[in-house]
């Protein structure tokens, strides 16, 4: 989707941290009028150089905006700023669209959608995958939940940020993100087990990984995290403690849905053990250390 | 690796079934002198048109060959034809190389390597991944275990068949294949659970799969088998009963090595349940039916 096919919009950006700041820059570079707010004002100063206005409050950023993009740290922080009397939602123009791009629980997103609808504001939940680099390069995977017409109206916002896919009604974006995180967690455990089997059996695990690339066992995790496991390079891209938070959120949702997901439940427990053993700050690929521990090895 | 850099070799091919026949054809097309034998002679007749000689016995195929390639159905069948007095190994010229490309247990491969060494014959275990199509197109992933010098000598055989990687001493090719099959089995279970979570939560699982492609959750299994799950197209590429045989072999090896692989053990059990419920002839991606059953659904 090229950016040129969309009209210029006025976009309020709430939250300009590691992810929000480069996303705001990309929106401004695409020609949109961007007004940004962050709880810690010093994080907004460099944005001025990119033609972004700095708002004095979240409400100020939202007032008169066509689209309000939110990239705050958690569900409760979003609710705190978005909902209730005198909040962002009440400052928005009826017909404008609130796009929450934070990763928050499915139920929180559905509650926000209802609150927005009550004041005539459109709502989309649109969490992303791809990290800071994806935000800078505009290559994020954007998983969008909400009303189809609202989604179509909001695509001007997504185009400069990455590849958006509409996956269902409000809350579905968060569901897709949980599915993503579940696959990542389980595949890390899977690749770790396969490399351990190869190593203990007497093969060269680095060569085994190489042999498997391009075949049915290939995955982004085998390519990226498998390499980290072999090199024991566990500087965090994604820290294990965050991965565990995701697997816990997925399990809580599965419980609500009375859905038994045996592999995901087991892997949730493995990440919990890993964090309990003090490896929570390491990259999630360091789960291989937890498997070594279980097998009587003493990981360095 | 181009084929031209290797000298013409005399290659005996033992076993010309679904995989062995197209592999023999590719070796002949690459300019090697190929002599093939199969237990059921009618399977060899069409090979004559490709300039392949038909041998009257396995020993006849092996006599005077520089390389003997074996693609039989199982470890016991290989042992039966290869080992003992008057067998293939005893017919081979000292200095020639026996290359067993069947998927067989690690210990079986190590036993064959010792028997070959005792009569001065080189040995490689070199199982493949990529199926009949990979055999026809010469795009197999070939996982090679054995002595490095023997491996180098045998590369003329691998070049027309696919991409070979030397992964360690004899038996290591089989270890790599088990690692491959373990990852495939676990990733199928993982993708099935993630799609079920998305579906039960109210998202469109096909759109969720689409959103995840290209990100950290991407894998060949998400691409190929995830699609089959969504379309409920369970015509066997790889039947579940074979997948279960592989996960059982991997667990038996892990037990021998006193290695606990919790996710792989759980998935082995899931495939066992799937076969017990009568789905063994379906494609392994039909594991999603087993997960539906566990969650009170009645898969069609």
Coordinates of C-alpha atoms in Angstrom, one line a residue:
Chain A
X1 CA 0.0 0.0 0.0
X2 CA 1.6 3.2 -1.0
X3 CA 1.3 6.2 1.2
X4 CA 0.3 8.6 -1.6
X5 CA -3.2 7.2 -2.0
X6 CA -4.3 8.6 1.4
X7 CA -5.3 12.1 2.3
X8 CA -3.4 14.1 4.9
X9 CA -4.9 13.6 8.3
X10 CA -4.5 15.3 11.7
X11 CA -3.1 12.6 14.0
X12 CA -2.7 12.8 17.7
X13 CA 0.0 10.5 19.1
X14 CA -0.2 9.5 22.8
X15 CA 2.9 7.9 24.1
X16 CA 6.3 8.5 22.4
X17 CA 8.5 5.9 24.0
X18 CA 10.8 3.5 22.1
X19 CA 8.1 2.5 19.7
X20 CA 5.8 5.6 19.7
X21 CA 8.5 8.1 18.8
X22 CA 9.7 6.5 15.6
X23 CA 6.1 5.8 14.6
X24 CA 5.2 9.5 15.1
X25 CA 8.2 10.5 13.0
X26 CA 7.1 8.2 10.2
X27 CA 3.6 9.6 10.2
X28 CA 5.0 13.2 10.0
X29 CA 7.3 12.2 7.2
X30 CA 4.3 10.7 5.3
X31 CA 2.8 14.2 5.3
X32 CA 0.3 14.0 8.2
X33 CA -0.1 16.8 10.8
X34 CA 1.1 15.1 14.0
X35 CA 0.6 16.3 17.5
X36 CA 2.3 14.2 20.2
X37 CA 2.1 13.9 23.9
X38 CA 4.2 11.9 26.3
X39 CA 3.9 11.6 30.1
X40 CA 7.6 12.4 30.4
X41 CA 8.0 15.6 28.3
X42 CA 11.7 15.4 27.6
X43 CA 11.0 12.4 25.3
X44 CA 9.0 14.7 23.0
X45 CA 11.6 17.4 22.4
X46 CA 13.5 15.8 19.6
X47 CA 10.3 15.2 17.7
X48 CA 9.9 19.0 17.1
X49 CA 12.8 18.7 14.6
X50 CA 10.6 16.4 12.5
X51 CA 7.8 18.9 12.3
X52 CA 5.8 17.3 15.1
X53 CA 3.8 19.6 17.4
X54 CA 4.1 18.9 21.1
X55 CA 0.8 18.8 23.0
X56 CA 0.6 19.8 26.7
X57 CA -1.8 17.1 27.6
X58 CA -3.1 13.9 26.2
X59 CA -6.5 15.6 25.7
X60 CA -4.8 18.4 23.8
X61 CA -3.2 15.9 21.5
X62 CA -6.6 14.3 20.9
X63 CA -8.8 17.4 20.4
X64 CA -9.7 18.0 16.7
X65 CA -7.6 15.0 15.6
X66 CA -9.0 12.8 12.8
X67 CA -7.1 9.8 14.3
X68 CA -5.6 9.3 17.8
X69 CA -2.9 6.7 18.0
X70 CA -2.0 5.4 21.4
X71 CA 1.2 3.6 22.3
X72 CA 1.3 3.4 26.1
X73 CA 2.9 0.7 28.2
X74 CA -0.1 -1.4 29.4
X75 CA -3.8 -1.9 29.6
X76 CA -4.3 0.0 32.9
X77 CA -2.2 3.0 31.8
X78 CA -4.3 3.1 28.5
X79 CA -7.6 3.0 30.5
X80 CA -6.4 5.6 32.9
X81 CA -5.7 8.2 30.1
X82 CA -8.4 7.2 27.6
X83 CA -11.6 6.6 29.7
X84 CA -13.8 8.5 32.0
X85 CA -14.9 12.2 32.3
X86 CA -12.4 14.7 31.1
X87 CA -10.3 12.0 29.4
X88 CA -9.1 11.5 25.9
X89 CA -12.2 9.8 24.6
X90 CA -14.4 12.7 25.8
X91 CA -12.0 15.2 24.1
X92 CA -12.3 13.5 20.7
X93 CA -14.5 14.7 17.9
X94 CA -17.4 12.4 17.2
X95 CA -16.6 10.5 14.0
X96 CA -12.8 10.5 14.8
X97 CA -11.0 7.2 15.4
X98 CA -9.1 6.0 18.4
X99 CA -6.4 3.5 17.5
X100 CA -4.8 1.7 20.4
X101 CA -1.5 0.1 19.3
X102 CA -0.3 -1.1 22.7
X103 CA -0.5 -4.8 23.6
X104 CA -3.3 -5.0 26.1
X105 CA -5.7 -7.7 27.3
X106 CA -8.5 -8.6 24.9
X107 CA -11.2 -7.7 27.4
X108 CA -9.6 -4.3 28.0
X109 CA -9.7 -3.6 24.3
X110 CA -13.4 -4.6 24.1
X111 CA -14.2 -2.3 27.1
X112 CA -12.4 0.6 25.3
X113 CA -14.3 -0.1 22.1
X114 CA -17.6 0.2 24.0
X115 CA -16.6 3.4 25.8
X116 CA -15.6 4.9 22.4
X117 CA -18.8 3.8 20.7
X118 CA -20.9 5.5 23.5
X119 CA -19.4 8.9 22.6
X120 CA -19.6 8.3 18.8
X121 CA -15.8 7.7 18.4
X122 CA -14.5 4.8 16.2
X123 CA -12.2 2.3 17.8
X124 CA -9.5 -0.1 16.6
X125 CA -7.1 -2.2 18.6
X126 CA -3.9 -2.6 16.5
X127 CA -1.0 -4.1 18.4
X128 CA 2.2 -4.6 16.4
X129 CA 5.1 -7.1 16.1
X130 CA 8.5 -6.2 14.8
X131 CA 10.1 -4.2 17.7
X132 CA 11.9 -0.9 17.6
X133 CA 13.6 -1.6 14.3
X134 CA 10.3 -2.4 12.7
X135 CA 9.0 0.9 14.1
X136 CA 12.0 2.9 12.7
X137 CA 11.9 1.2 9.3
X138 CA 8.1 1.1 8.9
X139 CA 8.0 -2.7 8.6
X140 CA 5.8 -3.5 11.6
X141 CA 3.2 -6.3 11.4
X142 CA 0.0 -4.6 12.5
X143 CA -2.9 -6.8 13.7
X144 CA -6.1 -4.8 13.5
X145 CA -9.4 -5.5 15.3
X146 CA -12.6 -3.5 14.9
X147 CA -15.4 -2.5 12.6
X148 CA -14.4 -3.0 8.9
X149 CA -15.5 0.5 7.9
X150 CA -13.5 2.1 10.7
X151 CA -10.5 0.0 9.7
X152 CA -10.8 1.3 6.1
X153 CA -10.9 4.9 7.3
X154 CA -7.8 4.4 9.5
X155 CA -5.5 2.9 6.9
X156 CA -3.8 6.3 6.2
X157 CA -2.3 5.8 9.7
X158 CA -1.1 2.3 9.2
X159 CA 0.4 2.7 5.7
X160 CA 3.6 4.5 6.9
X161 CA 4.1 2.1 9.8
X162 CA 4.1 -1.3 8.2
X163 CA 1.8 -4.1 6.9
X164 CA -1.7 -4.1 8.4
X165 CA -4.1 -7.0 8.4
X166 CA -7.7 -6.7 9.6
X167 CA -8.3 -9.8 11.7
X168 CA -11.8 -9.4 13.1
X169 CA -14.0 -7.3 15.5
X170 CA -12.6 -5.2 18.4
X171 CA -10.2 -7.2 20.5
X172 CA -9.1 -9.4 17.6
X173 CA -5.9 -7.5 17.1
X174 CA -4.9 -8.4 20.6
X175 CA -5.9 -12.0 20.0
X176 CA -3.7 -12.2 16.9
X177 CA -0.8 -10.7 19.0
X178 CA -1.4 -13.4 21.6
X179 CA -1.3 -16.0 18.9
X180 CA 1.9 -14.5 17.7
X181 CA 3.5 -14.6 21.1
X182 CA 2.3 -18.1 21.8
X183 CA 3.9 -19.4 18.6
X184 CA 7.1 -17.5 19.4
X185 CA 7.3 -18.9 23.0
X186 CA 6.5 -22.5 21.9
X187 CA 8.9 -22.4 18.9
X188 CA 11.7 -21.2 21.1
X189 CA 11.2 -24.2 23.5
X190 CA 10.9 -26.5 20.4
X191 CA 14.2 -25.3 18.8
X192 CA 16.0 -25.5 22.2
X193 CA 14.9 -29.1 22.7
X194 CA 15.9 -30.1 19.1
X195 CA 19.4 -28.5 19.5
X196 CA 19.9 -30.2 22.9
X197 CA 18.9 -33.6 21.4
X198 CA 21.4 -33.1 18.5
X199 CA 24.1 -32.0 20.9
X200 CA 23.6 -34.8 23.5
X201 CA 23.5 -37.3 20.8
X202 CA 26.9 -36.3 19.5
X203 CA 26.1 -34.2 16.4
X204 CA 27.4 -30.6 15.9
X205 CA 24.2 -28.6 16.8
X206 CA 25.4 -25.6 14.7
X207 CA 25.7 -27.8 11.6
X208 CA 22.3 -29.4 12.4
X209 CA 20.7 -26.0 12.5
X210 CA 22.3 -25.1 9.2
X211 CA 21.1 -28.4 7.7
X212 CA 17.5 -27.7 8.8
X213 CA 17.3 -24.1 7.3
X214 CA 15.1 -24.0 4.2
X215 CA 13.2 -27.2 5.1
X216 CA 10.0 -28.0 6.9
X217 CA 11.6 -27.3 10.3
X218 CA 12.6 -23.8 9.2
X219 CA 11.3 -20.7 11.1
X220 CA 12.3 -17.2 12.0
X221 CA 12.9 -18.6 15.5
X222 CA 15.3 -21.3 14.2
X223 CA 17.1 -18.6 12.1
X224 CA 17.3 -15.8 14.7
X225 CA 16.9 -17.4 18.2
X226 CA 18.5 -20.7 17.3
X227 CA 21.6 -18.8 16.4
X228 CA 21.5 -17.0 19.7
X229 CA 21.2 -20.3 21.6
X230 CA 24.3 -21.7 19.8
X231 CA 26.3 -18.6 20.4
X232 CA 25.0 -18.2 24.0
X233 CA 24.3 -14.6 23.1
X234 CA 21.4 -13.8 25.4
X235 CA 21.5 -10.0 25.4
X236 CA 17.8 -9.1 25.4
X237 CA 16.0 -8.4 22.2
X238 CA 12.9 -9.6 24.0
X239 CA 13.5 -10.3 27.7
X240 CA 12.2 -13.6 29.1
X241 CA 10.1 -11.8 31.7
X242 CA 8.1 -10.1 29.0
X243 CA 7.7 -13.4 27.1
X244 CA 6.4 -14.9 30.3
X245 CA 3.9 -12.0 30.8
X246 CA 2.6 -12.8 27.3
X247 CA 2.3 -16.6 27.9
X248 CA 0.5 -15.9 31.2
X249 CA -2.0 -13.5 29.4
X250 CA -2.6 -16.2 26.7
X251 CA -3.2 -18.8 29.4
X252 CA -5.6 -16.5 31.3
X253 CA -7.6 -16.0 28.1
X254 CA -7.6 -19.7 27.3
X255 CA -9.0 -20.3 30.8
X256 CA -11.7 -17.7 30.3
X257 CA -12.6 -19.5 27.0
X258 CA -12.4 -23.0 28.7
X259 CA -9.8 -23.9 26.1
X260 CA -7.1 -26.4 26.9
X261 CA -3.9 -25.7 25.0
X262 CA -1.5 -28.3 26.4
X263 CA 1.7 -27.3 24.7
X264 CA 1.3 -23.6 25.4
X265 CA 0.5 -24.3 29.0
X266 CA 3.6 -26.4 29.4
X267 CA 5.8 -23.6 27.8
X268 CA 4.2 -21.0 30.0
X269 CA 5.4 -23.1 33.0
X270 CA 8.9 -23.4 31.5
X271 CA 9.2 -19.6 31.2
X272 CA 7.9 -19.2 34.7
X273 CA 10.6 -21.6 36.0
X274 CA 13.2 -19.7 33.9
X275 CA 12.3 -16.4 35.5
X276 CA 12.2 -18.0 39.0
X277 CA 15.7 -19.2 38.4
X278 CA 16.9 -15.6 37.8
X279 CA 17.1 -15.6 34.0
X280 CA 14.2 -13.2 33.4
X281 CA 16.3 -10.3 32.1
X282 CA 18.0 -12.5 29.5
X283 CA 16.7 -12.8 26.0
X284 CA 13.8 -15.3 25.7
X285 CA 16.1 -17.6 23.6
X286 CA 17.9 -18.3 26.9
X287 CA 15.1 -20.8 27.7
X288 CA 17.6 -23.4 26.5
X289 CA 19.4 -22.7 29.8
X290 CA 16.3 -23.7 31.7
X291 CA 16.2 -27.0 29.7
X292 CA 19.9 -27.6 30.5
X293 CA 19.1 -27.1 34.2
X294 CA 16.3 -29.6 34.1
X295 CA 18.8 -32.0 32.6
X296 CA 21.4 -31.7 35.3
X297 CA 23.7 -29.2 33.5
X298 CA 24.9 -26.0 35.1
X299 CA 24.5 -23.3 32.5
X300 CA 27.1 -20.6 32.8
Chain B
X1 CA 27.9 -26.8 -5.6
X2 CA 27.8 -27.5 -9.4
X3 CA 27.7 -31.0 -10.6
X4 CA 30.5 -30.5 -13.1
X5 CA 33.3 -30.3 -10.6
X6 CA 32.9 -34.0 -9.7
X7 CA 34.2 -37.0 -11.7
X8 CA 32.0 -39.6 -13.1
X9 CA 31.4 -42.4 -10.5
X10 CA 29.9 -45.8 -10.7
X11 CA 27.0 -45.7 -8.3
X12 CA 24.9 -48.7 -7.1
X13 CA 21.4 -47.7 -6.0
X14 CA 19.6 -50.1 -3.7
X15 CA 15.9 -49.3 -3.3
X16 CA 14.0 -47.5 -6.1
X17 CA 10.7 -46.6 -4.5
X18 CA 9.0 -43.2 -4.4
X19 CA 12.3 -41.5 -3.3
X20 CA 15.0 -43.8 -4.7
X21 CA 13.7 -43.9 -8.3
X22 CA 13.9 -40.1 -9.0
X23 CA 17.2 -39.9 -7.1
X24 CA 18.6 -42.7 -9.3
X25 CA 17.4 -40.8 -12.4
X26 CA 19.1 -37.5 -11.2
X27 CA 22.4 -39.4 -10.6
X28 CA 22.2 -40.8 -14.2
X29 CA 21.3 -37.4 -15.6
X30 CA 24.4 -35.9 -13.9
X31 CA 26.6 -38.4 -15.9
X32 CA 27.2 -41.1 -13.3
X33 CA 27.1 -44.8 -14.2
X34 CA 24.1 -46.0 -12.2
X35 CA 23.1 -49.6 -11.5
X36 CA 19.9 -50.0 -9.6
X37 CA 18.2 -52.8 -7.7
X38 CA 14.8 -53.0 -6.1
X39 CA 13.1 -55.9 -4.2
X40 CA 10.1 -55.5 -6.5
X41 CA 11.6 -55.7 -10.0
X42 CA 8.7 -53.9 -11.9
X43 CA 9.6 -50.7 -10.2
X44 CA 13.0 -50.7 -12.0
X45 CA 11.8 -51.1 -15.6
X46 CA 11.1 -47.5 -16.4
X47 CA 14.6 -46.6 -15.1
X48 CA 16.2 -48.3 -18.2
X49 CA 14.9 -45.4 -20.3
X50 CA 17.1 -43.1 -18.3
X51 CA 20.2 -45.1 -19.0
X52 CA 20.2 -46.9 -15.7
X53 CA 21.3 -50.6 -15.6
X54 CA 19.1 -52.9 -13.7
X55 CA 20.9 -55.3 -11.3
X56 CA 19.6 -58.8 -10.5
X57 CA 20.5 -58.6 -6.9
X58 CA 21.5 -56.0 -4.3
X59 CA 25.0 -57.5 -4.3
X60 CA 25.1 -57.2 -8.0
X61 CA 24.3 -53.5 -7.7
X62 CA 27.1 -53.0 -5.1
X63 CA 29.9 -55.0 -6.8
X64 CA 32.6 -52.7 -8.3
X65 CA 30.6 -49.5 -7.4
X66 CA 32.5 -46.5 -6.1
X67 CA 29.5 -45.5 -4.1
X68 CA 26.5 -47.5 -3.0
X69 CA 23.4 -45.5 -2.2
X70 CA 20.7 -47.1 -0.1
X71 CA 17.1 -45.9 0.1
X72 CA 15.1 -48.7 1.7
X73 CA 12.1 -48.4 4.0
X74 CA 13.4 -49.1 7.5
X75 CA 16.4 -49.9 9.7
X76 CA 15.7 -53.7 9.9
X77 CA 15.3 -53.9 6.1
X78 CA 18.6 -52.1 5.6
X79 CA 20.4 -54.3 8.1
X80 CA 18.9 -57.4 6.4
X81 CA 20.3 -56.5 3.0
X82 CA 23.5 -54.7 4.0
X83 CA 25.0 -56.8 6.8
X84 CA 26.3 -60.4 7.3
X85 CA 28.0 -63.0 5.1
X86 CA 27.1 -62.7 1.4
X87 CA 25.5 -59.3 1.9
X88 CA 26.0 -56.0 0.2
X89 CA 28.9 -54.9 2.5
X90 CA 30.8 -58.1 1.8
X91 CA 30.3 -57.5 -2.0
X92 CA 31.7 -54.0 -1.9
X93 CA 35.2 -53.1 -3.0
X94 CA 37.4 -52.0 -0.1
X95 CA 37.7 -48.2 -0.3
X96 CA 34.2 -47.8 -1.7
X97 CA 31.6 -45.9 0.3
X98 CA 28.2 -47.0 1.5
X99 CA 25.7 -44.2 1.8
X100 CA 22.5 -45.0 3.7
X101 CA 19.9 -42.4 3.0
X102 CA 17.0 -44.1 4.7
X103 CA 15.7 -42.7 8.0
X104 CA 16.8 -45.3 10.5
X105 CA 17.6 -45.3 14.3
X106 CA 20.9 -43.6 15.3
X107 CA 22.2 -46.9 16.8
X108 CA 21.4 -48.8 13.7
X109 CA 23.4 -46.4 11.7
X110 CA 26.3 -46.7 14.1
X111 CA 26.2 -50.5 13.9
X112 CA 26.3 -50.3 10.1
X113 CA 29.3 -47.9 10.2
X114 CA 31.2 -50.4 12.4
X115 CA 30.4 -53.3 10.1
X116 CA 31.5 -51.3 7.1
X117 CA 34.7 -50.2 8.7
X118 CA 35.5 -53.9 9.6
X119 CA 35.6 -54.7 5.8
X120 CA 37.4 -51.5 4.8
X121 CA 34.3 -49.8 3.4
X122 CA 33.5 -46.2 4.1
X123 CA 30.1 -45.3 5.6
X124 CA 27.8 -42.3 5.7
X125 CA 24.3 -42.0 7.1
X126 CA 22.6 -39.3 5.0
X127 CA 18.8 -39.1 5.6
X128 CA 16.9 -36.5 3.7
X129 CA 14.0 -34.0 4.1
X130 CA 11.9 -32.6 1.3
X131 CA 9.8 -35.6 0.1
X132 CA 9.1 -37.0 -3.3
X133 CA 9.1 -33.5 -4.9
X134 CA 12.5 -32.7 -3.4
X135 CA 13.8 -36.0 -4.8
X136 CA 12.4 -35.2 -8.3
X137 CA 13.7 -31.6 -8.3
X138 CA 17.0 -32.3 -6.6
X139 CA 16.3 -30.0 -3.8
X140 CA 16.5 -32.4 -0.8
X141 CA 18.0 -31.3 2.5
X142 CA 20.7 -34.0 3.1
X143 CA 22.0 -34.5 6.6
X144 CA 25.2 -36.3 6.5
X145 CA 27.0 -38.2 9.4
X146 CA 30.3 -39.9 9.1
X147 CA 34.1 -39.4 8.8
X148 CA 34.9 -36.0 7.2
X149 CA 37.2 -37.5 4.5
X150 CA 34.6 -40.0 3.5
X151 CA 32.0 -37.2 3.3
X152 CA 34.2 -35.2 1.0
X153 CA 34.7 -38.2 -1.3
X154 CA 31.0 -38.8 -1.5
X155 CA 29.9 -35.3 -2.4
X156 CA 29.6 -36.3 -6.1
X157 CA 26.6 -38.4 -5.1
X158 CA 25.0 -35.6 -3.1
X159 CA 25.4 -32.7 -5.6
X160 CA 22.6 -33.8 -8.0
X161 CA 20.2 -34.6 -5.2
X162 CA 20.1 -31.4 -3.1
X163 CA 21.9 -29.5 -0.4
X164 CA 24.2 -31.6 1.8
X165 CA 25.5 -30.5 5.2
X166 CA 28.0 -32.6 7.2
X167 CA 26.7 -32.6 10.8
X168 CA 29.1 -34.9 12.7
X169 CA 30.3 -38.5 13.0
X170 CA 28.3 -41.6 11.9
X171 CA 24.7 -41.5 13.3
X172 CA 24.6 -37.7 13.3
X173 CA 22.7 -37.5 10.0
X174 CA 20.0 -39.5 11.7
X175 CA 20.2 -37.2 14.8
X176 CA 19.7 -34.2 12.6
X177 CA 16.7 -35.8 10.9
X178 CA 15.2 -36.5 14.3
X179 CA 15.8 -32.9 15.3
X180 CA 14.0 -31.9 12.1
X181 CA 11.0 -34.2 12.7
X182 CA 10.8 -33.0 16.4
X183 CA 10.6 -29.4 15.3
X184 CA 8.0 -30.2 12.6
X185 CA 5.8 -32.1 15.1
X186 CA 6.0 -29.5 17.9
X187 CA 5.5 -26.6 15.5
X188 CA 2.4 -28.3 14.0
X189 CA 1.0 -28.5 17.6
X190 CA 2.0 -24.9 18.3
X191 CA 0.4 -23.5 15.2
X192 CA -2.8 -25.5 15.8
X193 CA -3.1 -24.2 19.4
X194 CA -2.5 -20.6 18.3
X195 CA -5.2 -20.8 15.5
X196 CA -7.6 -22.4 18.0
X197 CA -7.0 -19.6 20.5
X198 CA -7.7 -17.0 17.8
X199 CA -10.8 -18.8 16.5
X200 CA -12.3 -19.3 20.0
X201 CA -11.6 -15.8 21.0
X202 CA -13.6 -14.5 18.0
X203 CA -10.9 -13.5 15.5
X204 CA -10.8 -14.7 11.9
X205 CA -8.0 -17.4 12.1
X206 CA -7.2 -17.2 8.4
X207 CA -6.6 -13.5 8.8
X208 CA -4.6 -14.0 11.9
X209 CA -2.3 -16.5 10.0
X210 CA -2.0 -13.9 7.3
X211 CA -1.0 -11.2 9.8
X212 CA 1.7 -13.4 11.3
X213 CA 3.4 -14.3 8.1
X214 CA 6.8 -12.6 7.8
X215 CA 7.2 -11.9 11.5
X216 CA 8.8 -13.8 14.4
X217 CA 6.0 -16.4 14.5
X218 CA 6.6 -17.3 10.8
X219 CA 7.7 -20.8 9.8
X220 CA 7.3 -23.2 7.0
X221 CA 4.8 -25.0 9.1
X222 CA 2.6 -21.8 9.6
X223 CA 2.8 -21.3 5.8
X224 CA 2.1 -24.8 4.6
X225 CA 0.4 -26.7 7.4
X226 CA -1.4 -23.7 8.9
X227 CA -3.1 -23.3 5.6
X228 CA -4.1 -27.0 5.5
X229 CA -5.6 -26.6 9.0
X230 CA -7.7 -23.6 8.0
X231 CA -8.9 -25.3 4.8
X232 CA -9.3 -28.7 6.6
X233 CA -7.4 -30.2 3.7
X234 CA -5.9 -33.2 5.4
X235 CA -4.9 -35.4 2.4
X236 CA -1.6 -36.8 3.5
X237 CA 1.6 -35.2 2.5
X238 CA 3.1 -36.7 5.7
X239 CA 0.6 -39.1 7.4
X240 CA 0.3 -38.6 11.1
X241 CA 1.2 -42.3 11.7
X242 CA 4.7 -41.6 10.3
X243 CA 5.0 -38.4 12.3
X244 CA 4.2 -40.4 15.4
X245 CA 6.8 -43.0 14.5
X246 CA 9.4 -40.2 14.3
X247 CA 8.3 -38.6 17.6
X248 CA 8.5 -42.1 19.3
X249 CA 12.0 -42.7 17.9
X250 CA 13.1 -39.3 19.2
X251 CA 11.7 -40.0 22.6
X252 CA 13.4 -43.4 22.7
X253 CA 16.7 -41.8 21.9
X254 CA 16.1 -39.0 24.5
X255 CA 15.4 -41.7 27.1
X256 CA 18.7 -43.5 26.1
X257 CA 20.5 -40.2 26.6
X258 CA 18.6 -39.5 29.9
X259 CA 17.4 -36.3 28.3
X260 CA 14.1 -34.8 29.3
X261 CA 12.5 -32.9 26.5
X262 CA 9.1 -31.9 28.0
X263 CA 7.5 -30.2 24.9
X264 CA 8.5 -33.0 22.6
X265 CA 7.3 -35.7 25.0
X266 CA 3.9 -33.9 25.3
X267 CA 3.6 -33.7 21.5
X268 CA 4.6 -37.3 21.1
X269 CA 1.6 -38.1 23.3
X270 CA -0.7 -35.9 21.3
X271 CA 0.2 -37.7 18.0
X272 CA -0.3 -41.0 19.8
X273 CA -3.8 -39.9 20.9
X274 CA -4.5 -38.7 17.4
X275 CA -3.6 -42.1 15.9
X276 CA -5.6 -43.9 18.6
X277 CA -8.6 -41.8 17.6
X278 CA -8.4 -43.1 14.0
X279 CA -6.7 -40.1 12.3
X280 CA -3.4 -41.8 11.6
X281 CA -3.8 -41.8 7.8
X282 CA -4.6 -38.1 7.7
X283 CA -1.9 -35.5 7.1
X284 CA 0.0 -34.6 10.3
X285 CA -1.5 -31.1 10.2
X286 CA -4.8 -32.8 11.2
X287 CA -3.4 -32.7 14.8
X288 CA -5.7 -29.7 15.1
X289 CA -8.6 -32.2 15.1
X290 CA -7.1 -33.9 18.2
X291 CA -6.9 -30.5 20.0
X292 CA -10.6 -29.9 19.0
X293 CA -11.6 -33.2 20.4
X294 CA -9.9 -32.4 23.7
X295 CA -11.8 -29.2 23.8
X296 CA -15.2 -30.9 23.4
X297 CA -15.6 -30.3 19.7
X298 CA -16.6 -33.0 17.3
X299 CA -14.3 -32.7 14.2
X300 CA -15.9 -33.7 11.0

